[in-house]
Tab-separated table of C-alpha atoms in Angstrom:
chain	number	residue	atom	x	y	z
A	1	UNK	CA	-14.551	-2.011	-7.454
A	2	UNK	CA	-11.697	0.020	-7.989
A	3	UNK	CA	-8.078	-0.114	-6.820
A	4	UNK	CA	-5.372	2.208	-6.448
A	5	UNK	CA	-1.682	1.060	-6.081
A	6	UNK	CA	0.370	3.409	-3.418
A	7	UNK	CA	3.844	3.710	-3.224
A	8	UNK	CA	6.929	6.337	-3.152
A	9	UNK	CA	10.341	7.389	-2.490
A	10	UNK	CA	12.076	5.474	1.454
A	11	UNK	CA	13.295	9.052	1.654
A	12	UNK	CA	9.631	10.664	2.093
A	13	UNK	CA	9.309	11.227	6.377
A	14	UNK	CA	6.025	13.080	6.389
A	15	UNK	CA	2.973	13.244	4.286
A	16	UNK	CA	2.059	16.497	2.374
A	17	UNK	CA	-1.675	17.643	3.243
A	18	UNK	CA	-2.544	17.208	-0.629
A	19	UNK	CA	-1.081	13.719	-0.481
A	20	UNK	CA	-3.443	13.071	2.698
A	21	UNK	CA	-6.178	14.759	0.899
A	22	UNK	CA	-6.110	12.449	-1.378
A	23	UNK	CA	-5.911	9.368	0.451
A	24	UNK	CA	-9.258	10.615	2.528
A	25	UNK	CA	-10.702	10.333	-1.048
A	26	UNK	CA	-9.526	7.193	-1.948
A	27	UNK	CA	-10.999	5.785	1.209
A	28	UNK	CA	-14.287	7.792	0.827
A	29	UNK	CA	-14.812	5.992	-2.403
A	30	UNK	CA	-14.002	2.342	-0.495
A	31	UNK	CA	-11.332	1.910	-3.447
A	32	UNK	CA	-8.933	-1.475	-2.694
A	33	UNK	CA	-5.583	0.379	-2.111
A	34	UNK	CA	-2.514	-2.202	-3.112
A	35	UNK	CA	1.013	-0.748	-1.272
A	36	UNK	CA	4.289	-1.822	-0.475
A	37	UNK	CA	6.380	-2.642	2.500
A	38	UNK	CA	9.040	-0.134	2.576
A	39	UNK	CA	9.855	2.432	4.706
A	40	UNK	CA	9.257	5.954	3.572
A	41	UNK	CA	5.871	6.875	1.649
A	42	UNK	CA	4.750	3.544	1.950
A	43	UNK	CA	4.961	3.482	5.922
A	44	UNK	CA	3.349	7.030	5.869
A	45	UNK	CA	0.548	5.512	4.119
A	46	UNK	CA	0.095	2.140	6.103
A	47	UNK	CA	0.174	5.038	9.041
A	48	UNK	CA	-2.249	7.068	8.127
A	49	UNK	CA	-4.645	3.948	6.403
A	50	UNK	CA	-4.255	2.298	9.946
A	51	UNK	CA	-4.918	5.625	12.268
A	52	UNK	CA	-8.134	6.292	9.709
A	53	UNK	CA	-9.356	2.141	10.221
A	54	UNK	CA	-9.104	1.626	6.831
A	55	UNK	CA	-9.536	-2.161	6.269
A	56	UNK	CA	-9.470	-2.329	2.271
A	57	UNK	CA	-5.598	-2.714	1.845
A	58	UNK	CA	-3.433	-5.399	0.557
A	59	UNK	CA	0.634	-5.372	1.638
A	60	UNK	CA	3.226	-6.458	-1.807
A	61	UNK	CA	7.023	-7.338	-0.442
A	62	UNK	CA	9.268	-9.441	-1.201
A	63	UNK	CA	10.655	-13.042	0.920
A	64	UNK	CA	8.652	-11.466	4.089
A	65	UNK	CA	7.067	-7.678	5.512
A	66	UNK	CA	9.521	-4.669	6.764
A	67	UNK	CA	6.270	-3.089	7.248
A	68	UNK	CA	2.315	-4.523	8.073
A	69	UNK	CA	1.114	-1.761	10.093
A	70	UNK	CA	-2.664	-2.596	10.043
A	71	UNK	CA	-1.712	-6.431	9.829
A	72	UNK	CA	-3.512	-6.367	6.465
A	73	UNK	CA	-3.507	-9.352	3.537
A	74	UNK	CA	-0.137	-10.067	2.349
A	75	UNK	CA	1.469	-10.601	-1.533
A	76	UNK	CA	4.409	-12.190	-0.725
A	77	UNK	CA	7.223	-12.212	-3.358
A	78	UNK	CA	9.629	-15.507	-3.110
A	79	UNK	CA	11.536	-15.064	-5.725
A	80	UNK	CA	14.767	-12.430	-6.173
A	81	UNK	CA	12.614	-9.667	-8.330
A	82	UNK	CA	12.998	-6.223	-6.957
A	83	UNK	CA	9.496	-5.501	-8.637
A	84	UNK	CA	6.302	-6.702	-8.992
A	85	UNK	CA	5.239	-6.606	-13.078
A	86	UNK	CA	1.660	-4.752	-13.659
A	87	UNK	CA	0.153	-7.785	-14.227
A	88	UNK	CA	1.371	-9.464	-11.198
A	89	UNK	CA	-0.364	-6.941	-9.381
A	90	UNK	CA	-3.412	-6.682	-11.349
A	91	UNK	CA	-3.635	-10.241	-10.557
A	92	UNK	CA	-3.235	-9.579	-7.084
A	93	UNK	CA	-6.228	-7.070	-6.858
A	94	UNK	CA	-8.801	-9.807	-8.498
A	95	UNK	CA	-8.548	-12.239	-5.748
């Protein structure tokens, strides 16, 4: 299976049709999608995942969620990182 992390700028407020294009690919292919909490491109995403029933998704954040729009598995952070390493997540996506 393969899995995609999502994520982006708080000061996105729309999606771009290419950037949607793309995420109708992404769930096409069933991949696991990993995202964040925040607001901005990571909302957007949750959105649009949640409007398109996308069930494949796994929420990151840190102490506890700004943002769970689908109410989807969450990765939560306890500690006072502001990021999550790449193995951390890689981790994350082989449970």
């Amino acid at each position: 299976m393969s899995t995609v992390f999502i994520g982006g700028s708080i000061n996105i407020k729309q999606l771009d049709d290419a950037v949607k294009k793309r995420l109708d690919t992404i769930m096409e292919k069933n991949f696991r999608i990993l995202i964040g909490d925040a607001n901005g491109m990571d909302l957007l995403a949750q959105q649009y995942l949640y409007e398109h029933h996308y069930t494949d998704v796994q929420v990151f954040c840190i102490n506890k969620p700004r943002n769970n729009v689908g109410s989807w598995p969450l990765h939560i952070t306890k500690n006072h990182k502001t990021r999550l390493t790449r193995d951390e997540i890689g981790r994350a996506s082989c449970r």
